[in-house]
Amino acid sequence: MGDDSSDEIVLARSADDDSSEICVVEVVRDTPGPGRARRKRSTSVARARRAGGKQVLEEGSSDSGPRQKKLRNDVRHEKEAHRVTAVDQGAEKIFYLKSTDTLDSVYQAYCKGGLPVKMKYKSVPVSRHLTLEEMGFDGRHCITIHRPDQASGESGIGLRINVDGARAVEASFCREAVIEKIFEKLSEMGFRGDFLVRNGVVLDRTASIGSVMGAGDVIDLVSKDEVEYRG
């Protein structure tokens, strides 16, 4: 530089536009006169690494503060969580959930204005109360969102089924389908039992769903040893 009293700053930047590495090499102050002295100021090297779309400060000056710590925590959370893709009418949305997290956050993201939605995984209806582990999430399949206006024309009935003392699933069935179809769906989801009971009455497997149940009804999946017959 022409002016001896100015600071010379040398900034080295990678030629690769995709790299985010910046190195500040040195800052040298030149003073006029015979007693010119070079005073080297502290240098700092900061390397930013892209991870999951976020930048995390690895090394550098003491500027590292709450913001950098939050970014590191966000990246660590994404590494521990599963990447869950939900598809609603062709539009994708990404969620990060742990194996023990339920699908409720996905459901709430789409259930706006009080309008219910249905979720399916591998073409099987899944309840928002199921965890990723319980539904057998493998990371290769997405969750599809189905709204009432996407119905195929079949008159469906939404049911809540208690599969054990602590868990319940929600599913929709055609009114004309027989009770046996409920057993088949539950079996596909990994739940097995001998009877479906509504208000203490064992449902006939050959009866049509619409003839014995209405929308929003709650039924129980039970095994033989859980049933006590009364005379």
Coordinates of N, CA and C in Angstrom, one line a residue:
M1 N 0.8 -1.2 0.0 CA 0.0 0.0 0.0 C 0.9 1.2 0.0
G2 N 0.4 2.4 -0.5 CA 1.2 3.6 -0.6 C 1.4 4.2 0.7
D3 N 0.5 4.3 1.5 CA 0.6 5.0 2.8 C 1.2 4.1 3.8
D4 N 2.4 4.6 4.4 CA 3.2 3.8 5.4 C 2.4 3.7 6.7
S5 N 1.5 4.6 6.9 CA 0.8 4.6 8.2 C -0.4 3.7 8.2
S6 N -0.7 3.1 7.0 CA -1.9 2.3 6.9 C -1.6 0.9 7.4
D7 N -2.7 0.1 7.6 CA -2.5 -1.3 8.0 C -2.6 -2.1 6.7
E8 N -1.8 -3.1 6.7 CA -1.9 -4.0 5.5 C -2.6 -5.3 6.0
I9 N -3.7 -5.6 5.4 CA -4.5 -6.8 5.8 C -4.4 -7.8 4.6
V10 N -4.0 -8.9 4.9 CA -3.9 -10.0 3.8 C -5.0 -11.0 4.1
L11 N -5.9 -11.1 3.3 CA -7.0 -12.1 3.5 C -6.9 -13.2 2.5
A12 N -6.7 -14.4 3.0 CA -6.6 -15.6 2.1 C -8.0 -16.3 2.1
R13 N -8.5 -16.5 0.9 CA -9.8 -17.1 0.8 C -9.7 -18.2 -0.2
S14 N -10.3 -19.4 0.0 CA -10.2 -20.5 -0.9 C -10.8 -20.1 -2.2
A15 N -10.3 -20.6 -3.3 CA -10.8 -20.3 -4.6 C -12.1 -21.1 -4.8
D16 N -12.2 -22.1 -4.1 CA -13.4 -23.0 -4.2 C -14.6 -22.3 -3.6
D17 N -15.6 -21.9 -4.4 CA -16.7 -21.1 -3.9 C -17.6 -21.9 -2.9
D18 N -17.5 -23.3 -3.0 CA -18.3 -24.1 -2.1 C -17.7 -24.1 -0.7
S19 N -16.4 -23.7 -0.6 CA -15.7 -23.8 0.7 C -16.0 -22.6 1.5
S20 N -16.2 -22.7 2.8 CA -16.5 -21.6 3.7 C -15.3 -21.3 4.6
E21 N -14.1 -21.7 4.2 CA -12.9 -21.5 5.1 C -12.3 -20.2 4.8
I22 N -12.1 -19.4 5.9 CA -11.5 -18.1 5.8 C -10.4 -18.0 6.7
C23 N -9.2 -17.6 6.3 CA -8.0 -17.5 7.2 C -7.6 -16.0 7.1
V24 N -7.5 -15.4 8.3 CA -6.9 -14.0 8.4 C -5.5 -14.3 8.7
V25 N -4.6 -13.9 7.8 CA -3.2 -14.4 7.9 C -2.5 -13.5 9.0
E26 N -2.4 -12.2 8.8 CA -1.8 -11.3 9.8 C -2.2 -9.9 9.5
V27 N -2.0 -9.1 10.5 CA -2.1 -7.6 10.4 C -0.9 -7.0 10.8
V28 N -0.2 -6.2 10.0 CA 1.1 -5.6 10.3 C 1.0 -4.1 10.2
R29 N 1.4 -3.4 11.3 CA 1.4 -2.0 11.3 C 2.8 -1.4 11.0
D30 N 2.9 -0.6 10.0 CA 4.2 0.0 9.6 C 4.2 1.5 10.1
T31 N 5.2 1.9 10.8 CA 5.3 3.2 11.3 C 6.5 3.9 10.6
P32 N 6.4 5.2 10.2 CA 7.4 5.9 9.5 C 8.6 6.1 10.4
G33 N 9.8 6.4 9.8 CA 11.0 6.7 10.5 C 11.9 5.6 10.6
P34 N 13.1 5.9 11.1 CA 14.2 4.9 11.2 C 13.9 3.8 12.2
G35 N 13.1 4.2 13.2 CA 12.8 3.2 14.2 C 11.6 2.4 13.9
R36 N 11.3 2.2 12.5 CA 10.2 1.4 12.1 C 10.2 0.0 12.8
A37 N 9.1 -0.3 13.3 CA 9.0 -1.7 14.0 C 7.7 -2.4 13.4
R38 N 7.9 -3.6 13.3 CA 6.8 -4.5 12.9 C 6.1 -5.1 14.1
R39 N 4.9 -4.7 14.3 CA 4.1 -5.3 15.4 C 3.1 -6.2 14.9
K40 N 3.3 -7.4 15.2 CA 2.3 -8.5 14.7 C 1.2 -8.6 15.7
R41 N 0.0 -8.4 15.1 CA -1.2 -8.6 16.0 C -1.6 -10.0 15.9
S42 N -2.4 -10.4 16.9 CA -2.8 -11.7 17.0 C -3.6 -12.1 15.7
T43 N -3.4 -13.4 15.3 CA -4.1 -13.9 14.2 C -5.2 -14.8 14.7
S44 N -6.1 -15.0 13.8 CA -7.2 -15.9 14.2 C -7.5 -16.7 12.9
V45 N -7.7 -18.0 13.2 CA -8.1 -18.9 12.1 C -9.4 -19.5 12.5
A46 N -10.4 -19.2 11.7 CA -11.7 -19.8 11.9 C -12.1 -20.7 10.8
R47 N -12.6 -21.8 11.1 CA -13.0 -22.7 10.1 C -14.5 -23.0 10.4
A48 N -15.3 -22.8 9.4 CA -16.7 -23.1 9.5 C -17.0 -24.3 8.6
R49 N -17.7 -25.2 9.2 CA -18.0 -26.4 8.5 C -19.5 -26.5 8.4
R50 N -20.0 -26.8 7.2 CA -21.4 -27.0 7.0 C -21.8 -28.4 7.5
A51 N -22.9 -28.4 8.3 CA -23.4 -29.7 8.8 C -24.9 -29.6 8.9
G52 N -25.6 -30.3 8.0 CA -27.0 -30.3 8.1 C -27.6 -29.0 7.8
G53 N -26.9 -28.2 6.9 CA -27.5 -26.9 6.5 C -27.2 -25.8 7.5
K54 N -26.5 -26.1 8.6 CA -26.1 -25.1 9.6 C -24.6 -25.0 9.7
Q55 N -24.1 -23.8 10.0 CA -22.7 -23.6 10.2 C -22.3 -23.7 11.6
V56 N -21.2 -24.4 11.9 CA -20.8 -24.6 13.3 C -19.4 -24.2 13.4
L57 N -19.1 -23.3 14.4 CA -17.7 -22.8 14.7 C -16.9 -23.9 15.4
E58 N -15.8 -24.4 14.8 CA -15.0 -25.4 15.4 C -13.9 -24.8 16.2
E59 N -13.1 -23.9 15.5 CA -12.0 -23.3 16.2 C -12.0 -21.8 15.9
G60 N -11.3 -21.1 16.7 CA -11.2 -19.7 16.4 C -11.0 -18.8 17.7
S61 N -11.3 -17.6 17.6 CA -11.1 -16.6 18.7 C -12.2 -16.9 19.8
S62 N -12.1 -16.0 20.8 CA -13.0 -16.1 21.9 C -14.3 -15.6 21.6
D63 N -14.6 -15.4 20.3 CA -16.0 -14.9 19.9 C -17.0 -15.9 20.1
S64 N -16.6 -17.2 20.3 CA -17.6 -18.3 20.4 C -18.5 -18.0 21.6
G65 N -19.8 -17.9 21.3 CA -20.7 -17.6 22.4 C -21.9 -18.4 22.3
P66 N -23.0 -18.0 22.8 CA -24.3 -18.7 22.9 C -24.8 -19.1 21.5
R67 N -24.6 -18.3 20.5 CA -25.1 -18.6 19.2 C -24.4 -19.8 18.6
Q68 N -23.0 -19.8 18.7 CA -22.3 -21.0 18.2 C -22.6 -22.3 19.0
K69 N -22.8 -22.1 20.3 CA -23.2 -23.3 21.1 C -24.6 -23.8 20.7
K70 N -25.5 -22.9 20.4 CA -26.8 -23.4 19.9 C -26.7 -24.1 18.6
L71 N -25.9 -23.6 17.7 CA -25.7 -24.2 16.4 C -25.1 -25.6 16.6
R72 N -24.2 -25.8 17.5 CA -23.6 -27.1 17.7 C -24.6 -28.0 18.3
N73 N -25.5 -27.5 19.2 CA -26.5 -28.4 19.8 C -27.5 -28.8 18.7
D74 N -27.9 -27.8 17.8 CA -28.8 -28.2 16.7 C -28.3 -29.3 15.9
V75 N -27.0 -29.2 15.5 CA -26.4 -30.2 14.6 C -26.4 -31.6 15.4
R76 N -26.0 -31.5 16.7 CA -26.0 -32.8 17.4 C -27.3 -33.4 17.5
H77 N -28.4 -32.6 17.7 CA -29.7 -33.1 17.8 C -30.1 -33.8 16.5
E78 N -29.8 -33.2 15.3 CA -30.1 -33.7 14.0 C -29.4 -35.1 13.8
K79 N -28.2 -35.2 14.3 CA -27.4 -36.4 14.2 C -28.1 -37.6 15.0
E80 N -28.6 -37.2 16.1 CA -29.3 -38.2 17.0 C -30.7 -38.6 16.5
A81 N -31.3 -37.7 15.8 CA -32.7 -37.9 15.4 C -32.8 -38.5 14.0
H82 N -34.0 -39.0 13.7 CA -34.3 -39.6 12.4 C -34.9 -38.5 11.5
R83 N -34.5 -38.5 10.2 CA -35.1 -37.6 9.3 C -36.4 -38.2 8.7
V84 N -37.5 -37.5 9.1 CA -38.8 -38.0 8.7 C -39.4 -37.1 7.6
T85 N -39.8 -37.6 6.5 CA -40.3 -36.8 5.4 C -41.9 -37.1 5.4
A86 N -42.6 -36.0 5.4 CA -44.1 -36.0 5.3 C -44.5 -35.4 4.0
V87 N -45.4 -36.1 3.3 CA -45.8 -35.6 1.9 C -47.3 -35.3 2.0
D88 N -47.6 -34.0 1.7 CA -49.0 -33.6 1.6 C -49.3 -33.0 0.3
Q89 N -50.1 -33.7 -0.5 CA -50.4 -33.3 -1.9 C -49.2 -32.9 -2.7
G90 N -48.2 -33.7 -2.6 CA -47.0 -33.5 -3.4 C -45.9 -32.7 -2.8
A91 N -46.3 -31.9 -1.7 CA -45.3 -31.0 -1.0 C -44.7 -31.8 0.1
E92 N -43.4 -31.7 0.2 CA -42.7 -32.4 1.3 C -42.3 -31.4 2.5
K93 N -42.3 -32.0 3.6 CA -41.9 -31.3 4.8 C -41.0 -32.2 5.7
I94 N -39.9 -31.7 6.2 CA -38.9 -32.5 6.9 C -39.1 -32.3 8.4
F95 N -39.1 -33.4 9.1 CA -39.1 -33.4 10.6 C -38.0 -34.2 11.1
Y96 N -37.5 -33.8 12.3 CA -36.4 -34.6 12.9 C -36.9 -35.1 14.3
L97 N -37.1 -36.4 14.3 CA -37.7 -37.1 15.5 C -36.8 -38.2 16.0
K98 N -36.8 -38.4 17.3 CA -36.1 -39.5 17.9 C -37.0 -40.8 17.9
S99 N -36.4 -41.9 18.1 CA -37.1 -43.2 18.0 C -38.3 -43.2 19.0
T100 N -38.1 -42.5 20.1 CA -39.1 -42.5 21.2 C -40.1 -41.4 21.0
D101 N -40.0 -40.5 20.0 CA -41.0 -39.5 19.8 C -42.2 -40.0 19.0
T102 N -43.3 -39.5 19.3 CA -44.6 -39.9 18.6 C -44.7 -39.0 17.4
L103 N -45.7 -39.3 16.6 CA -46.0 -38.6 15.4 C -46.9 -37.4 15.6
D104 N -47.1 -37.0 16.9 CA -48.1 -35.9 17.2 C -47.6 -34.6 16.6
S105 N -46.3 -34.3 16.6 CA -45.8 -33.1 16.0 C -46.0 -33.0 14.5
V106 N -46.0 -34.2 13.9 CA -46.3 -34.2 12.4 C -47.8 -33.9 12.2
Y107 N -48.6 -34.6 13.0 CA -50.1 -34.4 12.9 C -50.4 -32.9 13.2
Q108 N -49.9 -32.3 14.2 CA -50.2 -30.9 14.6 C -49.8 -30.0 13.5
A109 N -48.8 -30.3 12.8 CA -48.3 -29.4 11.7 C -49.3 -29.3 10.5
Y110 N -50.1 -30.4 10.4 CA -51.0 -30.4 9.3 C -52.5 -30.2 9.7
C111 N -52.8 -30.5 11.0 CA -54.1 -30.4 11.5 C -54.4 -28.9 11.8
K112 N -54.8 -28.1 10.8 CA -55.0 -26.7 11.0 C -56.5 -26.4 10.9
G113 N -57.0 -25.5 11.7 CA -58.4 -25.1 11.6 C -59.3 -26.1 12.1
G114 N -58.8 -27.1 12.9 CA -59.7 -28.1 13.5 C -60.1 -29.2 12.5
L115 N -59.5 -29.1 11.2 CA -59.8 -30.2 10.3 C -58.9 -31.3 10.5
P116 N -59.5 -32.5 10.7 CA -58.6 -33.7 11.0 C -57.9 -34.2 9.7
V117 N -56.8 -34.8 9.9 CA -56.0 -35.4 8.8 C -55.7 -36.8 9.2
K118 N -55.4 -37.6 8.2 CA -55.0 -39.0 8.4 C -53.6 -39.1 7.9
M119 N -52.8 -40.0 8.6 CA -51.4 -40.2 8.2 C -51.3 -41.7 7.9
K120 N -50.5 -42.0 6.9 CA -50.2 -43.4 6.5 C -48.7 -43.6 6.3
Y121 N -48.3 -44.8 6.7 CA -46.9 -45.2 6.5 C -46.9 -46.5 5.8
K122 N -46.3 -46.6 4.7 CA -46.3 -47.8 3.9 C -47.7 -48.2 3.6
S123 N -48.6 -47.2 3.3 CA -50.0 -47.4 2.9 C -50.8 -47.9 4.1
V124 N -50.3 -47.9 5.3 CA -51.1 -48.4 6.5 C -51.4 -47.2 7.4
P125 N -52.6 -46.9 7.7 CA -52.9 -45.8 8.6 C -52.1 -45.9 10.0
V126 N -51.6 -44.8 10.4 CA -50.9 -44.8 11.7 C -51.4 -43.7 12.6
S127 N -51.4 -44.0 13.8 CA -51.9 -43.0 14.8 C -50.8 -42.0 15.2
R128 N -51.2 -40.8 15.5 CA -50.3 -39.8 16.0 C -49.7 -40.1 17.3
H129 N -50.3 -41.1 18.0 CA -49.8 -41.5 19.3 C -48.7 -42.6 19.3
L130 N -48.4 -43.1 18.1 CA -47.3 -44.1 17.9 C -46.0 -43.4 17.8
T131 N -45.0 -44.1 18.4 CA -43.6 -43.6 18.3 C -43.0 -44.2 17.0
L132 N -41.9 -43.6 16.6 CA -41.2 -44.2 15.4 C -40.8 -45.6 15.6
E133 N -40.4 -45.9 16.8 CA -40.0 -47.3 17.1 C -41.1 -48.3 17.0
E134 N -42.3 -47.8 17.5 CA -43.5 -48.7 17.5 C -44.0 -48.9 16.1
M135 N -43.9 -48.0 15.2 CA -44.4 -48.1 13.9 C -43.4 -48.8 12.9
G136 N -42.2 -49.0 13.4 CA -41.2 -49.7 12.6 C -40.6 -48.8 11.6
F137 N -40.3 -47.5 11.9 CA -39.8 -46.5 10.9 C -38.4 -47.0 10.5
D138 N -38.2 -47.0 9.2 CA -36.9 -47.5 8.7 C -36.1 -46.3 8.0
G139 N -36.7 -45.2 7.8 CA -36.0 -44.0 7.2 C -36.1 -44.0 5.7
R140 N -36.6 -45.1 5.1 CA -36.7 -45.2 3.6 C -38.0 -44.8 3.1
H141 N -39.0 -44.8 3.9 CA -40.4 -44.5 3.4 C -40.9 -43.2 4.1
C142 N -41.7 -42.5 3.4 CA -42.3 -41.2 3.9 C -43.7 -41.5 4.5
I143 N -44.1 -40.5 5.2 CA -45.4 -40.5 5.8 C -46.3 -39.6 4.9
T144 N -47.4 -40.2 4.5 CA -48.3 -39.4 3.6 C -49.5 -38.9 4.4
I145 N -49.9 -37.7 4.0 CA -51.0 -37.0 4.7 C -52.2 -37.0 3.8
H146 N -53.3 -37.4 4.4 CA -54.6 -37.6 3.7 C -55.7 -36.7 4.4
R147 N -56.3 -35.8 3.6 CA -57.3 -34.9 4.1 C -58.7 -35.4 3.7
P148 N -59.8 -34.9 4.4 CA -61.1 -35.4 4.0 C -61.5 -35.2 2.6
D149 N -61.0 -34.1 1.9 CA -61.4 -33.8 0.5 C -60.6 -34.7 -0.4
Q150 N -59.7 -35.5 0.1 CA -58.9 -36.4 -0.7 C -59.5 -37.8 -0.7
A151 N -60.7 -37.9 -0.1 CA -61.3 -39.3 0.1 C -61.7 -39.8 -1.3
S152 N -61.6 -41.1 -1.5 CA -61.8 -41.7 -2.8 C -63.3 -41.8 -3.1
G153 N -64.2 -41.4 -2.3 CA -65.6 -41.5 -2.5 C -66.2 -42.6 -1.7
E154 N -65.4 -43.4 -1.0 CA -66.0 -44.4 -0.1 C -66.4 -43.7 1.2
S155 N -67.5 -44.1 1.7 CA -67.9 -43.6 3.0 C -67.2 -44.2 4.1
G156 N -66.3 -43.5 4.7 CA -65.4 -44.1 5.7 C -65.8 -43.8 7.1
I157 N -65.4 -44.6 8.1 CA -65.7 -44.4 9.5 C -64.3 -44.4 10.2
G158 N -64.1 -43.3 11.0 CA -62.9 -43.2 11.8 C -63.1 -43.8 13.1
L159 N -62.2 -44.7 13.5 CA -62.3 -45.5 14.8 C -61.0 -45.3 15.6
R160 N -61.2 -45.4 16.9 CA -60.0 -45.4 17.8 C -60.0 -46.8 18.4
I161 N -58.9 -47.5 18.3 CA -58.8 -48.9 18.8 C -57.7 -49.0 19.9
N162 N -58.2 -49.4 21.1 CA -57.2 -49.6 22.2 C -56.6 -51.0 22.0
V163 N -55.3 -51.0 21.7 CA -54.6 -52.2 21.4 C -54.0 -52.9 22.6
D164 N -53.8 -52.1 23.6 CA -53.4 -52.6 24.9 C -53.7 -51.6 26.0
G165 N -53.2 -51.8 27.2 CA -53.6 -50.9 28.3 C -53.0 -49.5 28.1
A166 N -52.0 -49.3 27.3 CA -51.3 -48.0 27.2 C -51.3 -47.4 25.8
R167 N -51.7 -48.1 24.8 CA -51.6 -47.6 23.5 C -52.9 -47.7 22.7
A168 N -53.1 -46.8 21.8 CA -54.3 -46.8 20.9 C -53.9 -46.3 19.5
V169 N -54.6 -46.8 18.6 CA -54.4 -46.4 17.2 C -55.7 -45.9 16.6
E170 N -55.5 -45.0 15.6 CA -56.7 -44.4 14.9 C -56.6 -44.8 13.5
A171 N -57.8 -45.3 12.9 CA -57.8 -45.7 11.5 C -59.2 -45.5 11.0
S172 N -59.2 -45.4 9.6 CA -60.5 -45.2 9.0 C -60.8 -46.4 8.1
F173 N -62.1 -46.8 8.1 CA -62.5 -48.0 7.4 C -63.8 -47.7 6.6
C174 N -63.9 -48.4 5.5 CA -65.1 -48.3 4.7 C -66.3 -48.9 5.5
R175 N -67.5 -48.2 5.4 CA -68.6 -48.7 6.2 C -69.1 -50.1 5.7
E176 N -68.9 -50.4 4.4 CA -69.4 -51.6 3.9 C -68.4 -52.8 4.2
A177 N -67.2 -52.5 4.7 CA -66.2 -53.5 5.0 C -66.7 -54.3 6.3
V178 N -66.2 -55.6 6.4 CA -66.6 -56.4 7.5 C -65.6 -56.2 8.7
I179 N -66.0 -56.6 9.9 CA -65.1 -56.4 11.0 C -63.7 -57.1 10.8
E180 N -63.7 -58.1 10.1 CA -62.5 -58.9 9.8 C -61.4 -58.0 9.2
K181 N -61.8 -56.9 8.5 CA -60.9 -56.0 7.9 C -60.1 -55.2 9.0
I182 N -60.7 -55.0 10.1 CA -60.1 -54.3 11.2 C -59.0 -55.2 11.8
F183 N -59.2 -56.5 11.9 CA -58.2 -57.4 12.4 C -57.0 -57.4 11.4
E184 N -57.3 -57.4 10.1 CA -56.2 -57.4 9.1 C -55.4 -56.2 9.2
K185 N -56.0 -55.0 9.3 CA -55.2 -53.8 9.4 C -54.3 -53.8 10.7
L186 N -54.9 -54.2 11.8 CA -54.1 -54.2 13.0 C -53.0 -55.2 12.9
S187 N -53.2 -56.3 12.3 CA -52.1 -57.3 12.1 C -51.0 -56.7 11.3
E188 N -51.3 -56.0 10.2 CA -50.3 -55.3 9.4 C -49.5 -54.3 10.2
M189 N -50.1 -53.7 11.2 CA -49.4 -52.8 12.1 C -48.7 -53.4 13.3
G190 N -48.8 -54.8 13.3 CA -48.1 -55.5 14.4 C -48.9 -55.8 15.6
F191 N -50.2 -55.6 15.6 CA -51.0 -55.8 16.8 C -52.0 -57.0 16.5
R192 N -52.0 -57.9 17.4 CA -52.8 -59.1 17.3 C -53.7 -59.3 18.5
G193 N -54.9 -59.9 18.3 CA -55.8 -60.2 19.3 C -56.9 -61.1 18.8
D194 N -57.7 -61.6 19.7 CA -58.7 -62.6 19.3 C -60.1 -61.9 19.1
F195 N -60.4 -60.8 19.8 CA -61.7 -60.2 19.7 C -61.6 -58.7 19.7
L196 N -62.6 -58.1 19.1 CA -62.8 -56.7 19.1 C -64.1 -56.5 19.9
V197 N -64.0 -55.6 21.0 CA -65.1 -55.4 21.9 C -65.5 -54.0 21.9
R198 N -66.8 -53.7 21.9 CA -67.3 -52.4 22.0 C -68.4 -52.3 23.0
N199 N -68.2 -51.5 24.1 CA -69.1 -51.4 25.2 C -69.4 -52.8 25.8
G200 N -68.4 -53.6 25.9 CA -68.6 -54.9 26.5 C -69.2 -56.0 25.6
V201 N -69.4 -55.7 24.4 CA -70.0 -56.6 23.4 C -69.0 -57.0 22.4
V202 N -68.8 -58.4 22.3 CA -67.8 -58.9 21.3 C -68.4 -58.7 19.9
L203 N -67.7 -58.1 19.0 CA -68.2 -57.8 17.6 C -68.0 -59.0 16.7
D204 N -69.1 -59.3 15.9 CA -69.0 -60.4 15.0 C -68.1 -60.1 13.8
R205 N -67.2 -60.9 13.6 CA -66.2 -60.7 12.5 C -66.8 -60.6 11.1
T206 N -68.0 -61.1 10.9 CA -68.7 -61.1 9.6 C -69.6 -59.9 9.4
A207 N -69.8 -59.2 10.5 CA -70.8 -58.0 10.4 C -70.1 -56.8 9.7
S208 N -70.9 -56.0 9.0 CA -70.3 -54.8 8.4 C -70.0 -53.8 9.4
I209 N -68.9 -53.0 9.2 CA -68.5 -52.1 10.2 C -69.6 -51.0 10.4
G210 N -70.2 -50.5 9.3 CA -71.2 -49.5 9.4 C -72.5 -49.9 10.2
S211 N -72.7 -51.2 10.2 CA -73.9 -51.7 10.9 C -73.8 -51.7 12.4
V212 N -72.6 -51.7 12.9 CA -72.4 -51.9 14.4 C -71.6 -50.7 15.0
M213 N -71.1 -49.8 14.2 CA -70.3 -48.7 14.7 C -70.5 -47.5 14.0
G214 N -70.2 -46.4 14.6 CA -70.3 -45.0 14.0 C -68.9 -44.3 14.1
A215 N -68.8 -43.2 13.4 CA -67.6 -42.4 13.4 C -67.2 -42.0 14.9
G216 N -65.9 -42.2 15.2 CA -65.4 -41.8 16.5 C -65.6 -42.8 17.6
D217 N -66.2 -44.0 17.3 CA -66.4 -45.0 18.3 C -65.0 -45.6 18.8
V218 N -65.0 -46.0 20.0 CA -63.8 -46.6 20.6 C -64.0 -48.1 20.8
I219 N -63.1 -48.9 20.4 CA -63.2 -50.4 20.6 C -61.9 -50.9 21.1
D220 N -62.0 -52.1 21.7 CA -60.8 -52.7 22.3 C -60.4 -54.0 21.6
L221 N -59.1 -54.1 21.4 CA -58.6 -55.4 20.9 C -58.1 -56.2 22.1
V222 N -58.7 -57.4 22.3 CA -58.4 -58.2 23.4 C -58.1 -59.6 23.0
S223 N -57.4 -60.3 23.9 CA -57.1 -61.8 23.7 C -58.1 -62.6 24.5
K224 N -58.1 -63.9 24.2 CA -59.1 -64.8 24.9 C -59.1 -64.8 26.4
D225 N -57.9 -64.7 26.9 CA -57.7 -64.8 28.4 C -58.2 -63.5 29.1
E226 N -58.5 -62.4 28.3 CA -58.9 -61.2 28.9 C -60.5 -61.1 28.9
V227 N -61.1 -62.0 28.2 CA -62.6 -62.0 28.1 C -63.2 -62.9 29.2
E228 N -64.2 -62.3 29.9 CA -64.9 -63.0 31.0 C -66.4 -63.1 30.6
Y229 N -66.8 -64.3 30.3 CA -68.2 -64.5 29.8 C -69.2 -64.4 31.0
R230 N -70.3 -63.8 30.8 CA -71.3 -63.7 31.8 C -72.6 -64.4 31.4
G231 N -73.2 -65.1 32.3 CA -74.4 -65.9 32.0 C -75.6 -65.0 31.8

